[in-house]
């Protein structure tokens, strides 16, 4: 089998590696990193880690393998790109070749890792085999597909730049878009599509949009703000069947209603990619299970980003990935560090109703208390002892309270610890 770590393999190979000017010394107490460090995935986690590693160590050998094209892009930009008139090309940043040069790493685009032999420390890919010293699974998550009957060609989901390009292509000549999913990503796309002139219908299980994250008052205000953009709602409902109609598709809902649409965007959540990790004998649950050092159940194999499960939780946002990158970078370079997650508010990109939230920890008993503002509301989640442990801020005026409420939550958390 071809060993793809040999330079004969044609990828975006670097002709003249650029070595950063500042040469950091490895502290004497550190164990030397086992090389090469191989990262599977070129998303925010994969490239972010490669960049942090290179900044901390100008010499360590780093390889990034990705089944995508390897271009840098911002995934959060995908759900706000239409209203900004951005094509997929406009959202695409550095090429893999430019990244190789900037970071002095090797990137293997369109390279699918099919199997990990953890005993031999070798990867089996569609290009050949590769050895690793330490391995990081930054392999992300994929859209959940509901079992919908009929003509599922009408369905698509957007989880990477290629999907976004397909969405843009499919929207040409289209007027009516149905969104399956009333959660955070579904609402962001509803805002983006409706403000770009499409007739949007949202189909979702919740009593109100983003029911799992918002108290009813906030959910209703978000619903109203998006309705004012023209969004229509089919809540407490789901899609059962898609049939071609004379013009577009007829969507049959669980309650017997039907909706006409030209395209269906599925946004019902993501599921961590587990199958590759399983080939290595790595323990998985809902995600790839990692300890506080982001190490999997197999020594020398770590995981980061949307694919992980830590303390039983999935953390599919950028802020926890940033925390993970900082800790894992040190660990891989021989100074093991535990990751710690501060309170991390999430900004929801619904310009019709600017929204920022800090969800309370799942299972904390308490209640939401809402106060109306001039253009929205501020809601706090108080536990049974009256301590603030989460919030929702909707509307421009409420955003001004973000730092104060975050500070209160941090104080309450410190008091418990
Ligand atoms: C539309 C949208 C909007 C979002 N908006 C926000 C936001 O506003 N704020 C926020 O905090 N978060 C947001 N998120 C979530 C955030 O973008 C993700 O948490 C983050 O981008 C995940 O990065 P990742 O590197 O873990 O995974 P990904 O970006 O999914 O990268 C996974 C990588 O693994 C590679 N891969 C997988 N399997 C293999 C294999 N077998 N072989 C080789 N390569 C493989 C893929 O090619 C890919 O490069 C949003 C998500 C979406 C979908």
CSV table of C-alpha atoms and ligand atoms in Angstrom, one decimal:
chain,number,residue,atom,x,y,z
A,1,UNK,CA,0.0,0.0,0.0
A,2,UNK,CA,1.2,3.5,-0.9
A,3,UNK,CA,2.5,5.5,2.1
A,4,UNK,CA,1.0,8.9,1.5
A,5,UNK,CA,3.3,10.6,3.9
A,6,UNK,CA,6.0,10.2,1.3
A,7,UNK,CA,6.5,13.4,-0.8
A,8,UNK,CA,5.5,11.6,-4.1
A,9,UNK,CA,1.9,12.1,-3.3
A,10,UNK,CA,0.5,15.0,-5.2
A,11,UNK,CA,-1.5,17.3,-2.9
A,12,UNK,CA,-1.1,21.0,-2.4
A,13,UNK,CA,2.6,20.4,-1.4
A,14,UNK,CA,4.7,23.3,-0.1
A,15,UNK,CA,7.7,24.3,-2.2
A,16,UNK,CA,9.3,26.6,0.4
A,17,UNK,CA,8.0,26.2,3.9
A,18,UNK,CA,7.8,29.4,5.8
A,19,UNK,CA,9.3,29.1,9.3
A,20,UNK,CA,7.9,31.7,11.7
A,21,UNK,CA,10.5,34.2,12.8
A,22,UNK,CA,10.1,33.6,16.5
A,23,UNK,CA,11.6,30.2,17.5
A,24,UNK,CA,10.1,29.2,20.8
A,25,UNK,CA,12.2,26.9,23.0
A,26,UNK,CA,10.5,23.8,24.2
A,27,UNK,CA,10.6,24.0,28.0
A,28,UNK,CA,12.9,21.4,29.5
A,29,UNK,CA,10.3,19.7,31.6
A,30,UNK,CA,8.1,18.9,28.7
A,31,UNK,CA,8.1,15.5,27.0
A,32,UNK,CA,8.9,15.8,23.3
A,33,UNK,CA,5.8,15.4,21.2
A,34,UNK,CA,5.4,12.2,19.3
A,35,UNK,CA,5.4,13.0,15.7
A,36,UNK,CA,3.9,13.6,13.3
A,37,UNK,CA,0.8,15.1,14.9
A,38,UNK,CA,-2.0,14.1,12.5
A,39,UNK,CA,-5.3,16.0,12.6
A,40,UNK,CA,-8.4,14.6,10.8
A,41,UNK,CA,-10.6,17.5,9.8
A,42,UNK,CA,-10.1,20.9,8.3
A,43,UNK,CA,-12.9,22.7,10.1
A,44,UNK,CA,-12.7,25.3,12.9
A,45,UNK,CA,-11.3,22.6,15.3
A,46,UNK,CA,-8.8,21.0,12.9
A,47,UNK,CA,-7.3,24.2,11.4
A,48,UNK,CA,-7.6,26.1,14.7
A,49,UNK,CA,-5.5,23.4,16.4
A,50,UNK,CA,-2.9,23.3,13.6
A,51,UNK,CA,-2.5,27.0,13.9
A,52,UNK,CA,-2.1,27.0,17.7
A,53,UNK,CA,0.4,24.1,17.5
A,54,UNK,CA,2.5,25.9,14.9
A,55,UNK,CA,2.4,29.1,17.0
A,56,UNK,CA,3.6,27.2,20.0
A,57,UNK,CA,6.2,25.1,18.3
A,58,UNK,CA,7.8,26.1,15.0
A,59,UNK,CA,9.2,22.6,14.3
A,60,UNK,CA,6.7,20.0,15.2
A,61,UNK,CA,5.4,18.1,12.2
A,62,UNK,CA,1.7,18.6,11.6
A,63,UNK,CA,-0.5,17.0,8.9
A,64,UNK,CA,-4.2,17.8,8.3
A,65,UNK,CA,-6.3,15.3,6.4
A,66,UNK,CA,-9.7,16.3,5.2
A,67,UNK,CA,-12.3,14.8,2.9
A,68,UNK,CA,-13.3,18.4,1.9
A,69,UNK,CA,-11.4,20.7,-0.4
A,70,UNK,CA,-9.5,22.1,2.5
A,71,UNK,CA,-10.4,25.7,1.9
A,72,UNK,CA,-10.7,27.8,5.0
A,73,UNK,CA,-14.2,29.1,5.7
A,74,UNK,CA,-16.4,30.2,8.5
A,75,UNK,CA,-19.3,27.8,9.1
A,76,UNK,CA,-21.4,30.4,11.1
A,77,UNK,CA,-21.4,32.5,7.9
A,78,UNK,CA,-23.4,29.9,6.0
A,79,UNK,CA,-26.6,30.8,7.8
A,80,UNK,CA,-26.3,34.5,7.1
A,81,UNK,CA,-24.7,34.4,3.7
A,82,UNK,CA,-27.8,34.8,1.5
A,83,UNK,CA,-28.9,38.2,2.8
A,84,UNK,CA,-25.4,39.4,2.5
A,85,UNK,CA,-25.4,38.3,-1.1
A,86,UNK,CA,-22.4,36.0,-0.6
A,87,UNK,CA,-21.7,33.2,-3.0
A,88,UNK,CA,-19.8,30.1,-1.8
A,89,UNK,CA,-16.7,31.4,-3.6
A,90,UNK,CA,-17.0,34.7,-1.6
A,91,UNK,CA,-17.2,32.7,1.7
A,92,UNK,CA,-14.2,30.6,0.8
A,93,UNK,CA,-11.0,31.8,2.3
A,94,UNK,CA,-7.4,30.6,2.0
A,95,UNK,CA,-6.6,27.7,-0.2
A,96,UNK,CA,-5.0,24.6,1.3
A,97,UNK,CA,-1.8,25.5,-0.4
A,98,UNK,CA,-1.8,29.0,1.2
A,99,UNK,CA,-2.5,27.4,4.6
A,100,UNK,CA,0.4,25.0,4.1
A,101,UNK,CA,2.7,27.8,3.3
A,102,UNK,CA,1.5,30.1,6.1
A,103,UNK,CA,1.6,27.4,8.8
A,104,UNK,CA,4.4,25.2,7.4
A,105,UNK,CA,2.1,22.1,7.6
A,106,UNK,CA,1.0,19.5,5.2
A,107,UNK,CA,-2.7,19.5,4.1
A,108,UNK,CA,-4.2,16.5,2.3
A,109,UNK,CA,-7.5,17.6,0.7
A,110,UNK,CA,-10.1,15.2,-0.6
A,111,UNK,CA,-8.5,12.6,1.6
A,112,UNK,CA,-11.0,10.3,3.4
A,113,UNK,CA,-9.7,8.4,6.4
A,114,UNK,CA,-11.4,5.0,6.2
A,115,UNK,CA,-9.9,3.2,9.1
A,116,UNK,CA,-7.6,3.8,12.0
A,117,UNK,CA,-5.2,1.0,13.1
A,118,UNK,CA,-4.5,2.2,16.7
A,119,UNK,CA,-2.2,-0.7,17.5
A,120,UNK,CA,0.1,0.1,14.5
A,121,UNK,CA,-0.6,3.8,14.7
A,122,UNK,CA,-1.5,3.9,11.0
A,123,UNK,CA,-4.3,5.5,9.1
A,124,UNK,CA,-5.9,3.9,6.0
A,125,UNK,CA,-7.2,6.5,3.6
A,126,UNK,CA,-8.5,6.6,0.0
A,127,UNK,CA,-5.0,7.8,-1.0
A,128,UNK,CA,-3.0,5.2,0.9
A,129,UNK,CA,-1.6,4.7,4.4
A,130,UNK,CA,0.0,7.1,6.8
A,131,UNK,CA,1.6,6.7,10.2
A,132,UNK,CA,0.9,9.0,13.1
A,133,UNK,CA,2.6,9.8,16.4
A,134,UNK,CA,-0.4,11.5,18.0
A,135,UNK,CA,-3.8,11.6,16.3
A,136,UNK,CA,-6.6,14.2,16.7
A,137,UNK,CA,-10.1,13.4,15.5
A,138,UNK,CA,-11.6,16.8,14.6
A,139,UNK,CA,-14.1,15.1,12.3
A,140,UNK,CA,-17.2,17.1,13.1
A,141,UNK,CA,-20.8,16.1,13.0
A,142,UNK,CA,-23.3,15.5,10.2
A,143,UNK,CA,-26.9,16.5,9.6
A,144,UNK,CA,-29.5,14.2,11.1
A,145,UNK,CA,-31.8,12.9,8.4
A,146,UNK,CA,-35.4,12.2,9.4
A,147,UNK,CA,-37.1,9.2,7.8
A,148,UNK,CA,-39.3,11.1,5.4
A,149,UNK,CA,-41.3,9.3,2.7
A,150,UNK,CA,-41.5,10.2,-0.9
A,151,UNK,CA,-39.4,12.4,-3.1
A,152,UNK,CA,-36.5,13.2,-0.8
A,153,UNK,CA,-34.6,14.8,-3.7
A,154,UNK,CA,-36.3,18.0,-2.6
A,155,UNK,CA,-34.5,17.9,0.8
A,156,UNK,CA,-31.1,19.3,1.5
A,157,UNK,CA,-29.1,20.5,4.5
A,158,UNK,CA,-26.3,22.9,4.9
A,159,UNK,CA,-23.3,21.9,7.1
A,160,UNK,CA,-20.3,22.9,4.9
A,161,UNK,CA,-19.3,25.2,2.1
A,162,UNK,CA,-20.1,22.6,-0.5
A,163,UNK,CA,-23.7,22.3,0.8
A,164,UNK,CA,-24.0,26.1,0.8
A,165,UNK,CA,-23.0,26.1,-2.9
A,166,UNK,CA,-25.6,23.5,-3.6
A,167,UNK,CA,-28.2,25.5,-1.7
A,168,UNK,CA,-27.4,28.6,-3.8
A,169,UNK,CA,-27.7,26.6,-7.0
A,170,UNK,CA,-31.0,25.1,-5.9
A,171,UNK,CA,-32.4,28.4,-5.0
A,172,UNK,CA,-32.2,29.7,-8.5
A,173,UNK,CA,-35.7,30.2,-9.9
A,174,UNK,CA,-37.2,29.1,-6.6
A,175,UNK,CA,-39.7,31.1,-4.5
A,176,UNK,CA,-41.0,28.9,-1.6
A,177,UNK,CA,-38.7,27.3,0.8
A,178,UNK,CA,-39.8,25.0,3.7
A,179,UNK,CA,-37.5,24.7,6.6
A,180,UNK,CA,-37.7,21.5,8.6
A,181,UNK,CA,-36.6,22.3,12.1
A,182,UNK,CA,-37.5,25.2,14.4
A,183,UNK,CA,-34.3,25.2,16.4
A,184,UNK,CA,-31.4,27.7,16.4
A,185,UNK,CA,-30.1,26.9,12.9
A,186,UNK,CA,-33.6,26.6,11.4
A,187,UNK,CA,-34.4,30.0,12.8
A,188,UNK,CA,-31.2,31.5,11.4
A,189,UNK,CA,-31.9,30.2,8.0
A,190,UNK,CA,-35.6,31.3,8.2
A,191,UNK,CA,-34.4,34.9,8.9
A,192,UNK,CA,-31.7,34.8,6.2
A,193,UNK,CA,-34.0,33.3,3.5
A,194,UNK,CA,-37.0,35.5,4.4
A,195,UNK,CA,-35.0,38.7,4.3
A,196,UNK,CA,-33.6,37.6,0.9
A,197,UNK,CA,-37.1,37.6,-0.5
A,198,UNK,CA,-38.1,33.9,-0.3
A,199,UNK,CA,-41.5,32.7,1.0
A,200,UNK,CA,-40.4,30.7,4.1
A,201,UNK,CA,-42.5,28.1,6.0
A,202,UNK,CA,-41.0,26.6,9.2
A,203,UNK,CA,-42.1,23.1,10.3
A,204,UNK,CA,-41.1,22.1,13.8
A,205,UNK,CA,-42.0,20.0,16.8
A,206,UNK,CA,-41.8,22.8,19.3
A,207,UNK,CA,-44.7,24.8,20.8
A,208,UNK,CA,-42.6,27.9,19.9
A,209,UNK,CA,-39.3,28.4,18.0
A,210,UNK,CA,-36.2,27.3,19.8
A,211,UNK,CA,-38.3,25.8,22.6
A,212,UNK,CA,-35.4,23.9,24.2
A,213,UNK,CA,-33.4,27.1,24.6
A,214,UNK,CA,-36.0,29.9,25.1
A,215,UNK,CA,-38.8,30.5,27.6
A,216,UNK,CA,-42.2,30.8,25.9
A,217,UNK,CA,-42.3,34.7,26.0
A,218,UNK,CA,-38.9,34.9,24.2
A,219,UNK,CA,-39.9,32.2,21.7
A,220,UNK,CA,-43.1,33.9,20.9
A,221,UNK,CA,-41.3,37.2,20.3
A,222,UNK,CA,-38.9,35.6,18.0
A,223,UNK,CA,-41.7,33.9,16.2
A,224,UNK,CA,-43.5,37.3,15.8
A,225,UNK,CA,-40.3,39.0,14.6
A,226,UNK,CA,-39.8,36.3,11.9
A,227,UNK,CA,-43.5,36.3,11.0
A,228,UNK,CA,-43.2,40.0,10.3
A,229,UNK,CA,-40.5,39.1,7.7
A,230,UNK,CA,-43.1,36.8,6.1
A,231,UNK,CA,-42.2,33.4,7.8
A,232,UNK,CA,-45.2,31.1,8.3
A,233,UNK,CA,-45.1,28.5,11.0
A,234,UNK,CA,-46.3,24.9,11.3
A,235,UNK,CA,-45.4,24.1,14.9
A,236,UNK,CA,-46.1,21.0,17.0
A,237,UNK,CA,-45.9,19.3,13.7
A,238,UNK,CA,-43.5,17.3,11.5
A,239,UNK,CA,-43.0,16.4,7.8
A,240,UNK,CA,-44.1,13.0,6.8
A,241,UNK,CA,-44.0,12.8,3.0
A,242,UNK,CA,-42.8,14.8,0.0
A,243,UNK,CA,-44.6,14.4,-3.3
A,244,UNK,CA,-44.0,16.2,-6.6
A,245,UNK,CA,-46.7,18.6,-7.4
A,246,UNK,CA,-47.6,20.4,-10.6
A,247,UNK,CA,-45.5,23.3,-9.4
A,248,UNK,CA,-42.8,22.2,-6.9
A,249,UNK,CA,-43.6,19.8,-4.1
A,250,UNK,CA,-46.5,19.0,-1.8
A,251,UNK,CA,-45.3,18.4,1.8
A,252,UNK,CA,-47.7,16.3,3.9
A,253,UNK,CA,-47.5,17.1,7.6
A,254,UNK,CA,-48.3,14.8,10.6
A,255,UNK,CA,-51.5,16.7,11.4
A,256,UNK,CA,-52.9,16.2,7.9
A,257,UNK,CA,-52.1,19.8,6.7
A,258,UNK,CA,-50.1,20.2,3.5
A,259,UNK,CA,-47.5,22.9,2.5
A,260,UNK,CA,-46.4,23.8,-1.0
A,261,UNK,CA,-42.7,24.3,-1.4
A,262,UNK,CA,-40.0,24.3,-4.1
A,263,UNK,CA,-37.2,23.2,-1.8
A,264,UNK,CA,-37.0,21.8,1.7
A,265,UNK,CA,-34.0,22.7,3.9
A,266,UNK,CA,-33.6,20.2,6.7
A,267,UNK,CA,-32.2,21.7,9.9
A,268,UNK,CA,-33.1,19.2,12.6
A,269,UNK,CA,-29.7,19.0,14.2
A,270,UNK,CA,-26.3,17.4,13.9
A,271,UNK,CA,-25.0,14.0,15.0
A,272,UNK,CA,-21.2,13.6,15.8
A,273,UNK,CA,-19.3,11.5,13.3
A,274,UNK,CA,-18.5,8.3,15.2
A,275,UNK,CA,-17.8,5.6,12.6
A,276,UNK,CA,-14.2,6.4,12.1
A,277,UNK,CA,-13.5,6.5,15.8
A,278,UNK,CA,-15.1,3.2,16.2
A,279,UNK,CA,-12.7,1.6,13.8
A,280,UNK,CA,-9.9,2.6,16.2
A,281,UNK,CA,-11.8,0.9,19.2
A,282,UNK,CA,-12.4,4.4,20.7
A,283,UNK,CA,-15.3,4.6,23.2
A,284,UNK,CA,-18.3,6.5,21.9
A,285,UNK,CA,-21.6,7.5,23.2
A,286,UNK,CA,-23.6,10.3,21.6
A,287,UNK,CA,-20.1,11.7,20.6
A,288,UNK,CA,-16.5,10.5,20.8
A,289,UNK,CA,-16.0,10.2,24.6
A,290,UNK,CA,-13.0,12.2,25.8
A,291,UNK,CA,-11.6,12.9,29.3
A,292,UNK,CA,-10.6,16.4,30.6
A,293,UNK,CA,-7.4,16.3,28.5
A,294,UNK,CA,-9.5,15.6,25.4
A,295,UNK,CA,-8.0,12.1,25.2
A,296,UNK,CA,-10.2,9.3,23.9
A,297,UNK,CA,-10.2,5.9,25.5
A,298,UNK,CA,-7.2,5.0,23.2
A,299,UNK,CA,-3.8,6.5,24.3
A,300,UNK,CA,-2.4,8.9,21.8
A,301,UNK,CA,-5.7,9.6,20.2
A,302,UNK,CA,-7.5,12.8,21.0
A,303,UNK,CA,-10.7,14.5,19.8
A,304,UNK,CA,-11.9,18.0,19.5
A,305,UNK,CA,-14.9,20.0,18.2
A,306,UNK,CA,-18.4,19.0,17.2
A,307,UNK,CA,-17.5,15.2,17.3
A,308,UNK,CA,-16.8,15.1,21.1
A,309,UNK,CA,-18.8,14.2,24.1
A,310,UNK,CA,-17.3,15.4,27.4
A,311,UNK,CA,-19.0,14.7,30.7
A,312,UNK,CA,-22.0,13.4,28.8
A,313,UNK,CA,-22.4,16.7,26.9
A,314,UNK,CA,-22.0,17.7,23.3
A,315,UNK,CA,-20.7,21.3,22.8
A,316,UNK,CA,-21.3,22.2,19.2
A,317,UNK,CA,-20.2,25.8,19.2
A,318,UNK,CA,-17.0,27.7,18.5
A,319,UNK,CA,-16.3,29.0,22.0
A,320,UNK,CA,-15.8,25.5,23.6
A,321,UNK,CA,-13.6,24.6,20.6
A,322,UNK,CA,-11.4,27.6,21.4
A,323,UNK,CA,-11.0,26.4,24.9
A,324,UNK,CA,-10.2,22.9,23.7
A,325,UNK,CA,-7.6,24.2,21.2
A,326,UNK,CA,-5.7,26.0,23.9
A,327,UNK,CA,-5.6,23.0,26.2
A,328,UNK,CA,-5.0,20.3,23.6
A,329,UNK,CA,-2.2,22.3,22.0
A,330,UNK,CA,-0.3,22.1,25.3
A,331,UNK,CA,-1.1,18.5,25.9
A,332,UNK,CA,0.1,17.4,22.5
A,333,UNK,CA,3.3,19.3,23.0
A,334,UNK,CA,4.1,17.4,26.1
A,335,UNK,CA,2.6,19.5,28.9
A,336,UNK,CA,-0.8,17.9,29.7
A,337,UNK,CA,-3.5,20.4,30.6
A,338,UNK,CA,-7.2,19.9,31.4
A,339,UNK,CA,-9.7,21.8,29.4
A,340,UNK,CA,-12.0,24.1,31.3
A,341,UNK,CA,-15.1,25.7,30.0
A,342,UNK,CA,-16.1,29.1,31.3
A,343,UNK,CA,-19.7,30.2,30.9
A,344,UNK,CA,-20.1,30.8,27.2
A,345,UNK,CA,-23.1,32.8,25.9
A,346,UNK,CA,-24.3,32.0,22.4
A,347,UNK,CA,-25.3,34.7,19.9
A,348,UNK,CA,-28.1,33.7,17.6
A,349,UNK,CA,-27.9,35.3,14.1
A,350,UNK,CA,-31.5,36.4,13.8
A,351,UNK,CA,-31.2,40.1,12.9
A,352,UNK,CA,-35.0,40.4,13.0
A,353,UNK,CA,-34.7,39.7,16.7
A,354,UNK,CA,-31.1,40.0,18.0
A,355,UNK,CA,-30.7,37.2,20.5
A,356,UNK,CA,-28.1,36.2,23.0
A,357,UNK,CA,-28.5,33.3,25.4
A,358,UNK,CA,-26.7,31.4,28.1
A,359,UNK,CA,-28.7,28.2,28.6
A,360,UNK,CA,-28.8,27.0,32.2
A,361,UNK,CA,-27.2,23.7,32.9
A,362,UNK,CA,-29.5,20.8,32.0
A,363,UNK,CA,-31.4,19.5,35.0
A,364,UNK,CA,-31.0,22.6,37.2
A,365,UNK,CA,-34.4,23.2,38.9
A,366,UNK,CA,-35.6,26.7,38.7
A,367,UNK,CA,-37.7,29.2,36.7
A,368,UNK,CA,-37.6,31.8,34.0
A,369,UNK,CA,-38.4,35.4,35.0
A,370,UNK,CA,-39.0,37.7,32.0
A,371,UNK,CA,-38.9,41.5,31.9
A,372,UNK,CA,-40.1,43.3,28.8
A,373,UNK,CA,-37.8,46.0,27.2
A,374,UNK,CA,-38.7,48.6,24.6
A,375,UNK,CA,-37.9,46.2,21.7
A,376,UNK,CA,-37.8,42.7,23.2
A,377,UNK,CA,-37.2,41.2,26.6
A,378,UNK,CA,-34.7,40.1,29.1
A,379,UNK,CA,-35.2,36.7,30.8
A,380,UNK,CA,-33.2,35.2,33.7
A,381,UNK,CA,-33.2,31.6,34.8
A,382,UNK,CA,-33.1,31.5,38.6
A,383,UNK,CA,-32.5,28.3,40.6
A,384,UNK,CA,-34.5,27.4,43.6
A,385,UNK,CA,-32.1,29.4,45.8
A,386,UNK,CA,-32.6,32.5,43.7
A,387,UNK,CA,-29.2,32.4,42.0
A,388,UNK,CA,-29.1,33.5,38.3
A,389,UNK,CA,-27.8,30.6,36.2
A,390,UNK,CA,-28.8,31.4,32.7
A,391,UNK,CA,-30.3,34.2,30.6
A,392,UNK,CA,-32.0,35.1,27.3
A,393,UNK,CA,-31.7,38.6,25.8
A,394,UNK,CA,-33.9,39.4,22.9
A,395,UNK,CA,-33.9,42.7,21.0
A,396,UNK,CA,-31.3,45.4,20.7
A,397,UNK,CA,-31.9,47.0,24.0
A,398,UNK,CA,-31.6,43.8,26.1
A,399,UNK,CA,-28.2,43.1,24.6
A,400,UNK,CA,-26.8,45.9,26.8
A,401,UNK,CA,-27.3,43.7,29.8
A,402,UNK,CA,-25.2,40.9,28.5
A,403,UNK,CA,-22.0,41.5,30.5
A,404,UNK,CA,-23.8,42.3,33.7
A,405,UNK,CA,-25.9,39.2,33.6
A,406,UNK,CA,-22.9,37.1,32.6
A,407,UNK,CA,-21.0,38.5,35.6
A,408,UNK,CA,-23.9,37.6,37.9
A,409,UNK,CA,-24.0,34.0,36.5
A,410,UNK,CA,-20.2,33.7,37.0
A,411,UNK,CA,-20.5,35.0,40.6
A,412,UNK,CA,-23.2,32.5,41.3
A,413,UNK,CA,-21.1,29.7,39.8
A,414,UNK,CA,-18.1,30.7,41.9
A,415,UNK,CA,-20.2,30.8,45.1
A,416,UNK,CA,-21.3,27.2,44.5
A,417,UNK,CA,-17.8,26.0,43.7
B,1,LIG,C1,-25.1,26.8,9.7
B,1,LIG,C2,-24.3,26.8,10.9
B,1,LIG,C3,-24.2,28.0,11.6
B,1,LIG,C4,-23.5,28.0,12.8
B,1,LIG,N1,-23.3,29.2,13.5
B,1,LIG,C5,-22.6,29.2,14.7
B,1,LIG,C6,-22.4,30.4,15.4
B,1,LIG,O1,-22.9,31.5,15.0
B,1,LIG,N2,-21.7,30.4,16.6
B,1,LIG,C7,-21.1,29.2,17.0
B,1,LIG,O2,-20.5,29.2,18.0
B,1,LIG,N3,-21.3,28.0,16.4
B,1,LIG,C8,-22.0,28.0,15.2
B,1,LIG,N4,-22.2,26.8,14.5
B,1,LIG,C9,-21.5,25.7,15.0
B,1,LIG,C10,-20.0,25.7,14.6
B,1,LIG,O3,-19.9,26.2,13.3
B,1,LIG,C11,-19.4,24.4,14.8
B,1,LIG,O4,-19.4,24.1,16.2
B,1,LIG,C12,-17.9,24.2,14.3
B,1,LIG,O5,-17.8,24.9,13.0
B,1,LIG,C13,-17.5,22.8,14.2
B,1,LIG,O6,-16.2,22.7,13.8
B,1,LIG,P1,-15.5,21.2,13.7
B,1,LIG,O7,-14.1,21.5,13.1
B,1,LIG,O8,-15.6,20.5,14.9
B,1,LIG,O9,-16.3,20.4,12.6
B,1,LIG,P2,-16.5,20.6,11.0
B,1,LIG,O10,-16.3,22.0,10.6
B,1,LIG,O11,-17.7,19.9,10.6
B,1,LIG,O12,-15.2,19.9,10.4
B,1,LIG,C14,-15.1,18.5,10.3
B,1,LIG,C15,-14.0,18.1,9.4
B,1,LIG,O13,-13.8,16.7,9.5
B,1,LIG,C16,-13.5,16.2,8.2
B,1,LIG,N5,-13.8,14.8,8.2
B,1,LIG,C17,-14.8,14.1,8.8
B,1,LIG,N6,-14.7,12.8,8.6
B,1,LIG,C18,-13.5,12.6,7.9
B,1,LIG,C19,-12.8,11.4,7.4
B,1,LIG,N7,-13.3,10.2,7.6
B,1,LIG,N8,-11.7,11.6,6.7
B,1,LIG,C20,-11.2,12.9,6.5
B,1,LIG,N9,-11.8,14.0,6.9
B,1,LIG,C21,-13.0,13.9,7.6
B,1,LIG,C22,-14.4,17.0,7.3
B,1,LIG,O14,-13.9,17.0,5.9
B,1,LIG,C23,-14.3,18.4,7.9
B,1,LIG,O15,-13.1,19.1,7.4
B,1,LIG,C24,-22.9,26.8,13.3
B,1,LIG,C25,-23.1,25.6,12.6
B,1,LIG,C26,-23.8,25.6,11.4
B,1,LIG,C27,-24.0,24.3,10.7
